[in-house]
Structure formats: structure tokens, C-alpha cells
GROMACS .gro file of C-alpha atoms in nm:
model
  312
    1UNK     CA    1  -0.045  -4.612  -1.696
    2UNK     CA    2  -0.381  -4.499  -1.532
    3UNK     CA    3  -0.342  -4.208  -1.337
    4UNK     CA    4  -0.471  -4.077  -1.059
    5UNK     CA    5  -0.623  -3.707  -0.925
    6UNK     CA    6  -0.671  -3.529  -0.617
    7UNK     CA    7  -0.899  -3.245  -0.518
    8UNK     CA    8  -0.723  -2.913  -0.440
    9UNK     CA    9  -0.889  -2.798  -0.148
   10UNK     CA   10  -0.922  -2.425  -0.040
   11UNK     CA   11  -0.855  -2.368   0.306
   12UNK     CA   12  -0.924  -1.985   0.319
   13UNK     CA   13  -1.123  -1.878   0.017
   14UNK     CA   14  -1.249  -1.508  -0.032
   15UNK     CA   15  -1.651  -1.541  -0.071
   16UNK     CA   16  -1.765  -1.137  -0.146
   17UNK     CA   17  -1.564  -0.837  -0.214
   18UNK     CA   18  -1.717  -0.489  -0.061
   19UNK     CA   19  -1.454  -0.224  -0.091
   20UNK     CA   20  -1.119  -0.170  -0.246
   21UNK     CA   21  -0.944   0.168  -0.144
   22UNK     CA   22  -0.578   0.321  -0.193
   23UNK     CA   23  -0.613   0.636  -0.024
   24UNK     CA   24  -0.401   0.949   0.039
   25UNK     CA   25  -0.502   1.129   0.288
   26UNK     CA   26  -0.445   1.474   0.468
   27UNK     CA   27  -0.256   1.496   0.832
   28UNK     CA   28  -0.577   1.644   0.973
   29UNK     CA   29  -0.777   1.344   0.862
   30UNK     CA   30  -1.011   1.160   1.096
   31UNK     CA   31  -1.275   0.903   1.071
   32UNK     CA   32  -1.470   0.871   1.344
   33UNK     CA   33  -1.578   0.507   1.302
   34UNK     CA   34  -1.787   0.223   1.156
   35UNK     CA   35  -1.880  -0.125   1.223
   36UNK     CA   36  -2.022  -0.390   0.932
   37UNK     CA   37  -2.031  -0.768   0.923
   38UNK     CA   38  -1.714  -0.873   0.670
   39UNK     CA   39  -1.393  -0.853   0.772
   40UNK     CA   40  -1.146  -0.534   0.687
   41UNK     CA   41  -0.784  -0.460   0.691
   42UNK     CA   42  -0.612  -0.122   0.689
   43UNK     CA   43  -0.233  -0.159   0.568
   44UNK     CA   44  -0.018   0.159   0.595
   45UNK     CA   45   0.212   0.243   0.261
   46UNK     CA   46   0.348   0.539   0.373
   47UNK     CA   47   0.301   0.804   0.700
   48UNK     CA   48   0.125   0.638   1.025
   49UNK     CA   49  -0.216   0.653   1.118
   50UNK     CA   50  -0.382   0.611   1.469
   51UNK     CA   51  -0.668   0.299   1.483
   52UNK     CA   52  -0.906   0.194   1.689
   53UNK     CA   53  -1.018  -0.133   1.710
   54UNK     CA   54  -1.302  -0.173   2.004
   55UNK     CA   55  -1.167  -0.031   2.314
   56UNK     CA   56  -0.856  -0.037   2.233
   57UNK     CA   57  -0.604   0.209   2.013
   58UNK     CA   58  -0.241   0.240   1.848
   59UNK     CA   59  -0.036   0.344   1.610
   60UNK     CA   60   0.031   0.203   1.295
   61UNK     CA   61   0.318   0.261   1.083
   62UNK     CA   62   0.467   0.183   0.745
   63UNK     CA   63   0.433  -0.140   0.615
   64UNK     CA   64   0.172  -0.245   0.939
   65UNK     CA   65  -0.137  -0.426   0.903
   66UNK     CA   66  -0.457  -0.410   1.125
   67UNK     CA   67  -0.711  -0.646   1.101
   68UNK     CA   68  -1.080  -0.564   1.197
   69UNK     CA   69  -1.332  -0.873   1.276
   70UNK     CA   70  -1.699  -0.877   1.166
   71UNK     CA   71  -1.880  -0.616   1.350
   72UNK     CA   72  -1.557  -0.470   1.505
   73UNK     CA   73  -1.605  -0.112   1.571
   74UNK     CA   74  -1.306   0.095   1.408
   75UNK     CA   75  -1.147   0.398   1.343
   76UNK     CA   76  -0.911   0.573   1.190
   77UNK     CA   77  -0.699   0.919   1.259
   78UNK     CA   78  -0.386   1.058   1.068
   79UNK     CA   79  -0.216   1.358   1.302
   80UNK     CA   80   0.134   1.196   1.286
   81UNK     CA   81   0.485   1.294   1.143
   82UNK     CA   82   0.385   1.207   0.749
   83UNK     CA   83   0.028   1.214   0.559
   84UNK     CA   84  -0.078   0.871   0.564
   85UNK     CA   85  -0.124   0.647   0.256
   86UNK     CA   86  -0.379   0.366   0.336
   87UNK     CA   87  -0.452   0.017   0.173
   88UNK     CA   88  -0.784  -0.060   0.294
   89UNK     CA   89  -0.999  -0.387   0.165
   90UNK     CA   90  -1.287  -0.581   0.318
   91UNK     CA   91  -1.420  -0.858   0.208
   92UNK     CA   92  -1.646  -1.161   0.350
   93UNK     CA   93  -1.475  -1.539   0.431
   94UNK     CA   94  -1.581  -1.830   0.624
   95UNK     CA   95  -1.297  -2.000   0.630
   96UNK     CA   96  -1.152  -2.140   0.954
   97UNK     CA   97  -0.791  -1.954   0.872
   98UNK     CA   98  -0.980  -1.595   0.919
   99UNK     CA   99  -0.971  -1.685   1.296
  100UNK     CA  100  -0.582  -1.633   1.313
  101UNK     CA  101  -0.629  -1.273   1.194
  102UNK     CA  102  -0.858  -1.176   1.518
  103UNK     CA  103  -0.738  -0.888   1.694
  104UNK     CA  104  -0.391  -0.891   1.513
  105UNK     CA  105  -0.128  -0.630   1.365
  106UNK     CA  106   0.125  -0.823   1.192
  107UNK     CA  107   0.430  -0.661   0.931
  108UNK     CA  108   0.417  -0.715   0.561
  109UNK     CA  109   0.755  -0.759   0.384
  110UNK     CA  110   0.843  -0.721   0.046
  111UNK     CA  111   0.671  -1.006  -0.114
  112UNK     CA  112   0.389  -0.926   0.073
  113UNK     CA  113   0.399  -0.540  -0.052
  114UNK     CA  114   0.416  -0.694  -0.410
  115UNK     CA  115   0.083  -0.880  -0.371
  116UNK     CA  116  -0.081  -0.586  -0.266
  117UNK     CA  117   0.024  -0.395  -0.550
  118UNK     CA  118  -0.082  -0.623  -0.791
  119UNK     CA  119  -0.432  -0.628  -0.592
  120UNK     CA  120  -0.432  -0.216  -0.609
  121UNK     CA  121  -0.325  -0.237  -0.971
  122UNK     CA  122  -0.538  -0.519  -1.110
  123UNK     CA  123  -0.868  -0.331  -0.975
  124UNK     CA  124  -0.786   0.007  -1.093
  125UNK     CA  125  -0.877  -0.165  -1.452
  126UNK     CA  126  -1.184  -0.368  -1.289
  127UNK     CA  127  -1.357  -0.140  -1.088
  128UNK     CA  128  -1.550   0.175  -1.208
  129UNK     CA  129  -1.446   0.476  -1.019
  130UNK     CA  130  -1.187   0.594  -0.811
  131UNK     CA  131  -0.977   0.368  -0.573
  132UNK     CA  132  -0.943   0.701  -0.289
  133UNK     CA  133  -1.331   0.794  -0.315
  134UNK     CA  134  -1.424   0.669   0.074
  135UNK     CA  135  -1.804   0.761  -0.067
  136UNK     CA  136  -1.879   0.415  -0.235
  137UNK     CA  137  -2.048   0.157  -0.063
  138UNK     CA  138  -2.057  -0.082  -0.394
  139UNK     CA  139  -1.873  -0.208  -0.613
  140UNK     CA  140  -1.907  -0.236  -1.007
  141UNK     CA  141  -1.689  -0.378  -1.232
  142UNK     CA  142  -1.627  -0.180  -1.585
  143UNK     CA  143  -1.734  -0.263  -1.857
  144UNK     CA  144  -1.411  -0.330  -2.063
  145UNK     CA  145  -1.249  -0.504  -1.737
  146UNK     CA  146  -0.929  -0.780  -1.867
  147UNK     CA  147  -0.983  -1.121  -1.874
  148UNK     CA  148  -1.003  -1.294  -1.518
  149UNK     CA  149  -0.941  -0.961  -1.356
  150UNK     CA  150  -1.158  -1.042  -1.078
  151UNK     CA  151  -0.984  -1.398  -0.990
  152UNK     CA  152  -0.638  -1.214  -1.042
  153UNK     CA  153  -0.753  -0.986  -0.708
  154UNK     CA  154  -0.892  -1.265  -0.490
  155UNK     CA  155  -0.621  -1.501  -0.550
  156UNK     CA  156  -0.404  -1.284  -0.505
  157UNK     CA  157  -0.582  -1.144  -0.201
  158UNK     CA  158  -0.588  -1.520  -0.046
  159UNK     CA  159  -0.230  -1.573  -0.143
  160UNK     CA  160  -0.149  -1.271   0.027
  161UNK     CA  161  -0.349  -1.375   0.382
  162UNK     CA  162  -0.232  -1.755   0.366
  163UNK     CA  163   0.076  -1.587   0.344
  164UNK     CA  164   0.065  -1.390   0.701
  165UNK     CA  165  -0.070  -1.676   0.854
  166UNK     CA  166   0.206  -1.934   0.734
  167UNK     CA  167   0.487  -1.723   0.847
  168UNK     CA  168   0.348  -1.546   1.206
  169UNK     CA  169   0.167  -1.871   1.300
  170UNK     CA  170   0.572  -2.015   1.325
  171UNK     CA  171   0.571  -1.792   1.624
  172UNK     CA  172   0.378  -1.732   1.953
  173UNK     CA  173   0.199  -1.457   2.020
  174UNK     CA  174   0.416  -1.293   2.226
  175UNK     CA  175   0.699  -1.329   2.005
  176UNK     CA  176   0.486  -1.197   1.675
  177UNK     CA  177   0.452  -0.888   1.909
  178UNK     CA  178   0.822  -0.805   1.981
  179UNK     CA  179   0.919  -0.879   1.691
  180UNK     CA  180   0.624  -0.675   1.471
  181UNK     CA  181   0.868  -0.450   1.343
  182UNK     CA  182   1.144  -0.605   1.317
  183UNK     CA  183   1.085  -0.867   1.081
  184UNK     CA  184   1.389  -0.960   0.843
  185UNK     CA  185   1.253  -1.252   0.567
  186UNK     CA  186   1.510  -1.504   0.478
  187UNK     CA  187   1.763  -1.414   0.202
  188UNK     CA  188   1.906  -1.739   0.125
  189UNK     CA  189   1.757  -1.788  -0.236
  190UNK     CA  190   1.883  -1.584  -0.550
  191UNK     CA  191   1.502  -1.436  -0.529
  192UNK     CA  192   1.569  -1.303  -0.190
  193UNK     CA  193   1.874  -1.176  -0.317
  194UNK     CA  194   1.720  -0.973  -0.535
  195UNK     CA  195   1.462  -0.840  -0.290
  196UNK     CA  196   1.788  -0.760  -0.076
  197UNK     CA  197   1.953  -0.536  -0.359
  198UNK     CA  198   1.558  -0.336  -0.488
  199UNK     CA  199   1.544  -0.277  -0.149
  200UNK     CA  200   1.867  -0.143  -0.054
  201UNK     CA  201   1.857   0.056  -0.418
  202UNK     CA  202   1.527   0.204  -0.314
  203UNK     CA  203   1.583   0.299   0.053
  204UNK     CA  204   1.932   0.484  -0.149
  205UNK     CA  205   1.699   0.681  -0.370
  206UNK     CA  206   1.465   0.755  -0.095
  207UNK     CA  207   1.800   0.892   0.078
  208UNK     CA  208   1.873   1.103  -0.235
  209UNK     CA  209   1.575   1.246  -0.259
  210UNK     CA  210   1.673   1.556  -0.323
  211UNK     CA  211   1.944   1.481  -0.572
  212UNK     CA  212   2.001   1.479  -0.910
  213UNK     CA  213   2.142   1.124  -0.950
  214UNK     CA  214   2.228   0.924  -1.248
  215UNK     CA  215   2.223   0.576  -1.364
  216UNK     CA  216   2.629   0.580  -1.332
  217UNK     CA  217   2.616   0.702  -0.983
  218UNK     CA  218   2.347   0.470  -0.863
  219UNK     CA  219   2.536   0.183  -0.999
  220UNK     CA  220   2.893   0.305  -0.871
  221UNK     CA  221   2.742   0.363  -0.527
  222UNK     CA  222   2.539   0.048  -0.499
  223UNK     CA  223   2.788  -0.183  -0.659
  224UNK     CA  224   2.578  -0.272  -0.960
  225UNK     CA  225   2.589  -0.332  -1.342
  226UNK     CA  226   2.349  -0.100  -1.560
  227UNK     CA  227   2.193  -0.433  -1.734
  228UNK     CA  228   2.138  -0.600  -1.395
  229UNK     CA  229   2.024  -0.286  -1.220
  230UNK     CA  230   1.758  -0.226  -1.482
  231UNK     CA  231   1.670  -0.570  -1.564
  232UNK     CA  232   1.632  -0.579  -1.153
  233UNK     CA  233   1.378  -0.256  -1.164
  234UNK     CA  234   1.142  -0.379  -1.427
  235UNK     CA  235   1.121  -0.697  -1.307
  236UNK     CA  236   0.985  -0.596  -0.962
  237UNK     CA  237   0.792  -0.258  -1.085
  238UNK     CA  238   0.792  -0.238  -1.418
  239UNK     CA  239   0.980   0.095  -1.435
  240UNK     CA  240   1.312   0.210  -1.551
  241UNK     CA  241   1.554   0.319  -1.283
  242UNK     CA  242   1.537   0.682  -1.336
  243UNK     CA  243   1.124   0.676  -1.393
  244UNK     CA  244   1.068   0.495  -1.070
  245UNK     CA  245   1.309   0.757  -0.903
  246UNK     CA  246   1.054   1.026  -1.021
  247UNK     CA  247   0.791   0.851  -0.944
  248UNK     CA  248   0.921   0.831  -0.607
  249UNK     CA  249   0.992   1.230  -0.573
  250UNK     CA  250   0.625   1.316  -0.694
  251UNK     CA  251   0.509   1.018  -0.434
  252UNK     CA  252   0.695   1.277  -0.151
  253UNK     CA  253   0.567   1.556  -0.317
  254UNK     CA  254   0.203   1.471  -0.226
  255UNK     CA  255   0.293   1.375   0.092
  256UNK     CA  256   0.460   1.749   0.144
  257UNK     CA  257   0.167   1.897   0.011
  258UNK     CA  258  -0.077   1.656   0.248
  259UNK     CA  259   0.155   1.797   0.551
  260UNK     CA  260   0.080   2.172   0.459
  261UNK     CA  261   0.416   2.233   0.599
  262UNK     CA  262   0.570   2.359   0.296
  263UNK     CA  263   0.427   2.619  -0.026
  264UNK     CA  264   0.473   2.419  -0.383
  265UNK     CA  265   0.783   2.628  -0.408
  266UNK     CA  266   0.944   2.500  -0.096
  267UNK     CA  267   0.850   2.153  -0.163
  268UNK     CA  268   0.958   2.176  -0.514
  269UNK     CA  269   1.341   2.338  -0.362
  270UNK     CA  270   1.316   2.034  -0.123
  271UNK     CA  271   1.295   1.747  -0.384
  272UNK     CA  272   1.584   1.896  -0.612
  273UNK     CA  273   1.367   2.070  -0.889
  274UNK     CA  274   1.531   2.304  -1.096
  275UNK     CA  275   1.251   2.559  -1.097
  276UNK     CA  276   0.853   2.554  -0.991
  277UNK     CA  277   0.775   2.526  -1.390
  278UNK     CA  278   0.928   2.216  -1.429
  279UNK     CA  279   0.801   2.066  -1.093
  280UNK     CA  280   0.457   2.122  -1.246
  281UNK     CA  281   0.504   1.967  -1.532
  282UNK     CA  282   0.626   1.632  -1.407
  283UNK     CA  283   0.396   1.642  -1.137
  284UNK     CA  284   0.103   1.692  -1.358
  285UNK     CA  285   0.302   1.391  -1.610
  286UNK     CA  286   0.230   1.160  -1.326
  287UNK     CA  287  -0.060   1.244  -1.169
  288UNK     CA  288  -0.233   1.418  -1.415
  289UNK     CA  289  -0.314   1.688  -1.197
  290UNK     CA  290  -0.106   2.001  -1.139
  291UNK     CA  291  -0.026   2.019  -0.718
  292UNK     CA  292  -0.267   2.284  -0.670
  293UNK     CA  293  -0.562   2.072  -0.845
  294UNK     CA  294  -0.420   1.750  -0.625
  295UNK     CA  295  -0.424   1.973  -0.348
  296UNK     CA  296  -0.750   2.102  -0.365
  297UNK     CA  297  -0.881   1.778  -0.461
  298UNK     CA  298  -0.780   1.575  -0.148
  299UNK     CA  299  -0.861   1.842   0.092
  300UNK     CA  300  -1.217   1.871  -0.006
  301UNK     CA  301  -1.276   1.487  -0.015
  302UNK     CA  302  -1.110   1.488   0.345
  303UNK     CA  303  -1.299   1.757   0.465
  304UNK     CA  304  -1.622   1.595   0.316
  305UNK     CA  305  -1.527   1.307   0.518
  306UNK     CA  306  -1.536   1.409   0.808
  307UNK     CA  307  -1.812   1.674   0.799
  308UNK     CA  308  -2.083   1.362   0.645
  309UNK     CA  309  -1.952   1.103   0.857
  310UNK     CA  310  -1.939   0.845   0.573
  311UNK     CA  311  -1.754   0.544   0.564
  312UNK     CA  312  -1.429   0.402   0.439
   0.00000   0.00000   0.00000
């Protein structure tokens, strides 16, 4: 039997990669702007931000995605109810595709969060350097960087865009913009099933912040084996149940802190802590930083920001 190939074609392909950035930034933050000749996209994790794009402005909110055109003045101010946490990547394309991302803000769901992740993830061990300095304007790859690190993040970066474009280009314009926030992706597969139940777990443990919860209790009150319910958690982060739950309380503690609405003792009384000490010590666990060195540490890179001008 002779068989026969066929040429996979790439219709959107990622050319040059120029920045890379997870930040966490203060509420007083504010960039006053920039314009370069690759494309850039500014995805909000956590807190809202205010963008400009050209003449025009708006707020963008958890799980939102702006999308800056070559040459496209932008930029960026926090000020709102929550310290922002920003995705931010730019990167050159030619492709004919990169056309349906001009002028747009478009909703990421779940899947979409996941491929992000694994972007933010995979170049934390390829790229020298911190992914929250806004100070570098290039790019070098470390030395002991894994195998095929660097096609893990564009394919995954393309995946991600041919991703947006399949599912909003199913709608009109006007209906991508009523429906920007209200996006709800199908659950009809087992898969989306499971997306269903981490997220309804996870928006439960955002609720119970403040708690001292158990593995019993979050199974009893979700409706939930243990096996699945941890089986379910390291399959979509990697984490036990009760570790992701702290990482989520530290991920609110830097937020608080990035507020300046609350001392660490307040914050620390807020989240359920049993005493300052032991606050501390998990903080500094996770972040490797107690909260007064985190503190200090993303004030004066916001404050250097803004007094130099330099760019995202």
C-alpha cells in the first residue's frame, strides 16, 4: 500500500518573541504609554486595570484580554477595587489571522487560562530574569533551559490565539461585545465536566477564604469523593487540594498588601491565620519573601516605573 502525505500548513505562526511579563502590581500603578512595531496583549488574572488603546480607553477586568496592533499607542493604569495582576506578551506575526485581533477585547475561559499558564510557567525555566521586571527590553534564554522549552511557549502561544479566533469569529461583532463577559463554554464532554466541578471547587475556596476548611468539608459541601477531588486538582494544577487553597490565601494576601488598605496583621486576621508568626512563615514558604520584603519590593519597582518612564 503506497501512502500518501500532506503538508501541515500554519495559518498563524509566531515569528519573534520580545517580552514575557506576569506582573503584580500596586493600586497606584500607572504607565503612561508606549508604542513599538509587534503586536502585544495585556490579559488581566486578577484586579482590573484601566487601558488605553489610541484614543480610546476602558476597563478591563478579570479574565479580559486587550489586544494592541503594531505601533498602537497604549497604556496602562491600576486605581480600581483590587491590585491588578497582568499577563502581558508581545510578539511579531505576519499571519493573515492577526487581523481578527485588531482593536479587540475578547474573554478567556478556562482552557484558555490553562494555556496561559503553561506559557507563564514554561518561560520562568527559559528565560533569565524575572517575569515582573517591566525594565527588560530583551530577552535571553538560560543557560540550563528544558528541552524544546521555547516551541512549548509559541505553540502554545498560537494554540492559545487560534483559539480566540475560532470561537469569537462564530459571532458578529456586535454580539462578541454583549456578550464579552458573559461567556459560558460548552459543558457537554466529560472534559468540560471537569472544568465545571475545578471551577465551582475554586470559586468555593475563594468564598472561604477566610476559613479553616478541610478535605472532608470541601468534599461534603461540593458533593465530591476525596480520590476524584484530588485526582481532579492535580490534574488541572498540579497541586493538592489543601496546597492550592494556600496558595490561593497568600495569592489574596499580596493583593491586600498591593491595596495598602490593611497592616500585615489585619490582612493576616482577614485570611483566617492563627497568628502574624505563622502568616509569615507560609507566606515566605511560597513566595520566598516575608510580606514586608514583597512589599517593599513591588513598591519600589512600581514607583521606579513610573518615575523613569520605562516600558512594559
Amino acid at each position: 500500500m503506497k501512502y500518501q502525505g500532506i503538508s501541515l500548513d500554519s495559518e498563524l505562526q509566531i515569528d519573534h518573541l520580545f517580552s514575557l511579563h506576569y506582573f503584580e502590581y500596586m493600586n497606584s500603578f500607572y504607565f503612561p504609554g508606549e508604542s513599538h512595531p509587534f503586536w502585544e496583549f495585556v490579559c488581566v488574572d486578577k484586579g482590573e486595570v484601566t487601558i488605553g488603546a489610541g484614543d480610546h480607553s476602558f476597563i478591563l477586568t478579570r479574565g479580559e484580554i486587550a489586544f494592541h496592533e503594531p505601533d498602537e499607542f497604549h497604556w496602562v493604569r491600576a486605581g480600581g477595587r483590587a491590585a491588578p495582576n497582568l499577563i502581558v506578551i508581545s510578539f511579531s506575526s505576519e499571519s493573515p489571522m492577526m487581523d481578527f485581533f485588531r482593536g479587540k477585547v475578547l474573554h478567556v475561559n478556562e482552557a484558555d487560562r490553562r494555556l496561559l499558564a503553561r506559557i507563564v510557567n514554561e518561560a520562568r525555566t527559559f528565560l533569565e530574569g524575572r517575569l515582573d521586571d517591566p525594565y527588560q527590553t530583551s530577552l535571553t534564554v538560560r543557560s540550563d533551559a528544558p528541552l524544546g522549552a521555547a516551541q512549548i511557549i509559541r505553540t502554545c502561544l498560537e494554540q492559545f490565539l487560534i483559539g480566540l479566533a475560532r470561537r469569537y469569529r462564530k459571532d458578529s461583532v456586535q454580539t462578541v461585545q454583549k456578550d464579552i463577559r458573559s461567556f459560558i463554554p460548552d459543558k457537554t464532554t466529560t472534559e468540560n465536566a471537569d472544568e465545571e466541578m475545578f471551577s465551582q471547587i475554586a470559586a468555593y475556596l475563594s468564598d472561604n477564604l477566610s476559613s479553616h476548611i478541610t478535605i472532608e468539608k470541601i468534599c461534603s459541601d461540593n458533593l465530591i469523593g476525596r480520590s476524584r477531588l484530588q485526582k481532579l486538582f492535580h490534574e488541572k494544577c498540579g497541586l493538592g487540594i489543601i496546597e492550592y487553597f494556600s496558595h490561593m490565601k497568600i495569592d489574596a494576601a499580596k493583593q491586600l498588601i498591593r491595596n495598602e488598605q490593611m497592616n500585615f496583621t489585619q490582612i493576616s486576621e482577614n485570611l483566617g491565620y492563627s497568628s502574624i508568626h505563622y502568616f509569615s512563615r507560609q507566606f515566605k514558604k511560597i513566595t520566598g519573601m516575608t510580606p514586608s520584603e514583597y512589599a517593599s519590593s513591588i513598591k519600589a519597582m512600581s514607583e521606579r516605573t513610573t518615575d523613569t518612564r520605562q516600558p512594559l
